[in-house]
mmCIF file with all atom_site columns, C-alpha atoms in Angstrom:
data_model
loop_
_atom_site.group_PDB
_atom_site.id
_atom_site.type_symbol
_atom_site.label_atom_id
_atom_site.label_alt_id
_atom_site.label_comp_id
_atom_site.label_asym_id
_atom_site.label_entity_id
_atom_site.label_seq_id
_atom_site.pdbx_PDB_ins_code
_atom_site.Cartn_x
_atom_site.Cartn_y
_atom_site.Cartn_z
_atom_site.occupancy
_atom_site.B_iso_or_equiv
_atom_site.pdbx_formal_charge
_atom_site.auth_seq_id
_atom_site.auth_comp_id
_atom_site.auth_asym_id
_atom_site.auth_atom_id
_atom_site.pdbx_PDB_model_num
ATOM 1  C CA . UNK A 1 1  ? 50.974 -40.383 -4.167  1.00 0.00 ? 1  UNK A CA 1
ATOM 2  C CA . UNK A 1 2  ? 48.130 -37.958 -3.014  1.00 0.00 ? 2  UNK A CA 1
ATOM 3  C CA . UNK A 1 3  ? 49.021 -35.294 -5.569  1.00 0.00 ? 3  UNK A CA 1
ATOM 4  C CA . UNK A 1 4  ? 49.017 -37.924 -8.351  1.00 0.00 ? 4  UNK A CA 1
ATOM 5  C CA . UNK A 1 5  ? 45.448 -39.118 -7.336  1.00 0.00 ? 5  UNK A CA 1
ATOM 6  C CA . UNK A 1 6  ? 44.321 -35.217 -7.251  1.00 0.00 ? 6  UNK A CA 1
ATOM 7  C CA . UNK A 1 7  ? 45.510 -34.632 -10.668 1.00 0.00 ? 7  UNK A CA 1
ATOM 8  C CA . UNK A 1 8  ? 43.775 -37.780 -11.933 1.00 0.00 ? 8  UNK A CA 1
ATOM 9  C CA . UNK A 1 9  ? 40.541 -37.063 -10.186 1.00 0.00 ? 9  UNK A CA 1
ATOM 10 C CA . UNK A 1 10 ? 40.983 -33.541 -11.797 1.00 0.00 ? 10 UNK A CA 1
ATOM 11 C CA . UNK A 1 11 ? 41.265 -34.936 -15.260 1.00 0.00 ? 11 UNK A CA 1
ATOM 12 C CA . UNK A 1 12 ? 38.326 -37.296 -15.073 1.00 0.00 ? 12 UNK A CA 1
ATOM 13 C CA . UNK A 1 13 ? 36.058 -34.550 -13.708 1.00 0.00 ? 13 UNK A CA 1
ATOM 14 C CA . UNK A 1 14 ? 37.147 -32.126 -16.501 1.00 0.00 ? 14 UNK A CA 1
ATOM 15 C CA . UNK A 1 15 ? 36.733 -34.879 -19.140 1.00 0.00 ? 15 UNK A CA 1
ATOM 16 C CA . UNK A 1 16 ? 33.309 -35.846 -17.667 1.00 0.00 ? 16 UNK A CA 1
ATOM 17 C CA . UNK A 1 17 ? 32.280 -32.080 -17.919 1.00 0.00 ? 17 UNK A CA 1
ATOM 18 C CA . UNK A 1 18 ? 33.574 -31.792 -21.488 1.00 0.00 ? 18 UNK A CA 1
ATOM 19 C CA . UNK A 1 19 ? 31.531 -34.778 -22.598 1.00 0.00 ? 19 UNK A CA 1
ATOM 20 C CA . UNK A 1 20 ? 28.367 -33.384 -20.771 1.00 0.00 ? 20 UNK A CA 1
ATOM 21 C CA . UNK A 1 21 ? 28.893 -30.065 -22.424 1.00 0.00 ? 21 UNK A CA 1
ATOM 22 C CA . UNK A 1 22 ? 29.402 -31.632 -25.657 1.00 0.00 ? 22 UNK A CA 1
ATOM 23 C CA . UNK A 1 23 ? 26.103 -33.480 -25.414 1.00 0.00 ? 23 UNK A CA 1
ATOM 24 C CA . UNK A 1 24 ? 24.397 -30.202 -24.142 1.00 0.00 ? 24 UNK A CA 1
ATOM 25 C CA . UNK A 1 25 ? 25.680 -28.619 -27.525 1.00 0.00 ? 25 UNK A CA 1
ATOM 26 C CA . UNK A 1 26 ? 24.170 -31.349 -29.611 1.00 0.00 ? 26 UNK A CA 1
ATOM 27 C CA . UNK A 1 27 ? 20.905 -31.142 -27.722 1.00 0.00 ? 27 UNK A CA 1
ATOM 28 C CA . UNK A 1 28 ? 20.856 -27.278 -28.361 1.00 0.00 ? 28 UNK A CA 1
ATOM 29 C CA . UNK A 1 29 ? 21.439 -27.857 -31.953 1.00 0.00 ? 29 UNK A CA 1
ATOM 30 C CA . UNK A 1 30 ? 18.815 -30.330 -32.443 1.00 0.00 ? 30 UNK A CA 1
ATOM 31 C CA . UNK A 1 31 ? 16.234 -28.020 -30.604 1.00 0.00 ? 31 UNK A CA 1
ATOM 32 C CA . UNK A 1 32 ? 17.383 -25.011 -32.819 1.00 0.00 ? 32 UNK A CA 1
ATOM 33 C CA . UNK A 1 33 ? 16.904 -27.134 -35.925 1.00 0.00 ? 33 UNK A CA 1
ATOM 34 C CA . UNK A 1 34 ? 13.444 -28.206 -34.702 1.00 0.00 ? 34 UNK A CA 1
ATOM 35 C CA . UNK A 1 35 ? 12.470 -24.449 -33.890 1.00 0.00 ? 35 UNK A CA 1
ATOM 36 C CA . UNK A 1 36 ? 13.723 -23.478 -37.424 1.00 0.00 ? 36 UNK A CA 1
ATOM 37 C CA . UNK A 1 37 ? 11.579 -26.300 -39.116 1.00 0.00 ? 37 UNK A CA 1
ATOM 38 C CA . UNK A 1 38 ? 8.605  -25.103 -37.278 1.00 0.00 ? 38 UNK A CA 1
ATOM 39 C CA . UNK A 1 39 ? 9.284  -21.562 -37.922 1.00 0.00 ? 39 UNK A CA 1
ATOM 40 C CA . UNK A 1 40 ? 9.543  -22.364 -41.755 1.00 0.00 ? 40 UNK A CA 1
ATOM 41 C CA . UNK A 1 41 ? 6.652  -24.869 -41.867 1.00 0.00 ? 41 UNK A CA 1
ATOM 42 C CA . UNK A 1 42 ? 3.966  -22.860 -39.700 1.00 0.00 ? 42 UNK A CA 1
ATOM 43 C CA . UNK A 1 43 ? 0.646  -22.944 -41.161 1.00 0.00 ? 43 UNK A CA 1
ATOM 44 C CA . UNK A 1 44 ? -0.495 -20.006 -43.208 1.00 0.00 ? 44 UNK A CA 1
ATOM 45 C CA . UNK A 1 45 ? -3.410 -17.900 -41.978 1.00 0.00 ? 45 UNK A CA 1
ATOM 46 C CA . UNK A 1 46 ? -2.812 -18.073 -38.254 1.00 0.00 ? 46 UNK A CA 1
ATOM 47 C CA . UNK A 1 47 ? -1.587 -15.440 -35.885 1.00 0.00 ? 47 UNK A CA 1
ATOM 48 C CA . UNK A 1 48 ? 2.160  -16.214 -36.772 1.00 0.00 ? 48 UNK A CA 1
ATOM 49 C CA . UNK A 1 49 ? 2.961  -18.617 -34.082 1.00 0.00 ? 49 UNK A CA 1
ATOM 50 C CA . UNK A 1 50 ? 3.010  -22.173 -34.519 1.00 0.00 ? 50 UNK A CA 1
ATOM 51 C CA . UNK A 1 51 ? 3.721  -23.112 -30.883 1.00 0.00 ? 51 UNK A CA 1
ATOM 52 C CA . UNK A 1 52 ? 0.966  -22.786 -28.050 1.00 0.00 ? 52 UNK A CA 1
ATOM 53 C CA . UNK A 1 53 ? 2.774  -20.893 -25.276 1.00 0.00 ? 53 UNK A CA 1
#
């Protein structure tokens, strides 16, 4: 019974990590798209940087 519970717990942990990693991939893609839009749509005549870092 204990090995079965350990296997089920391992499956739940891996499924949760996979779901979290999938969300992180979507967040990274969204940030990349926003960065590319900002890079393309930056104002002309400035120092070349559209961000204020």
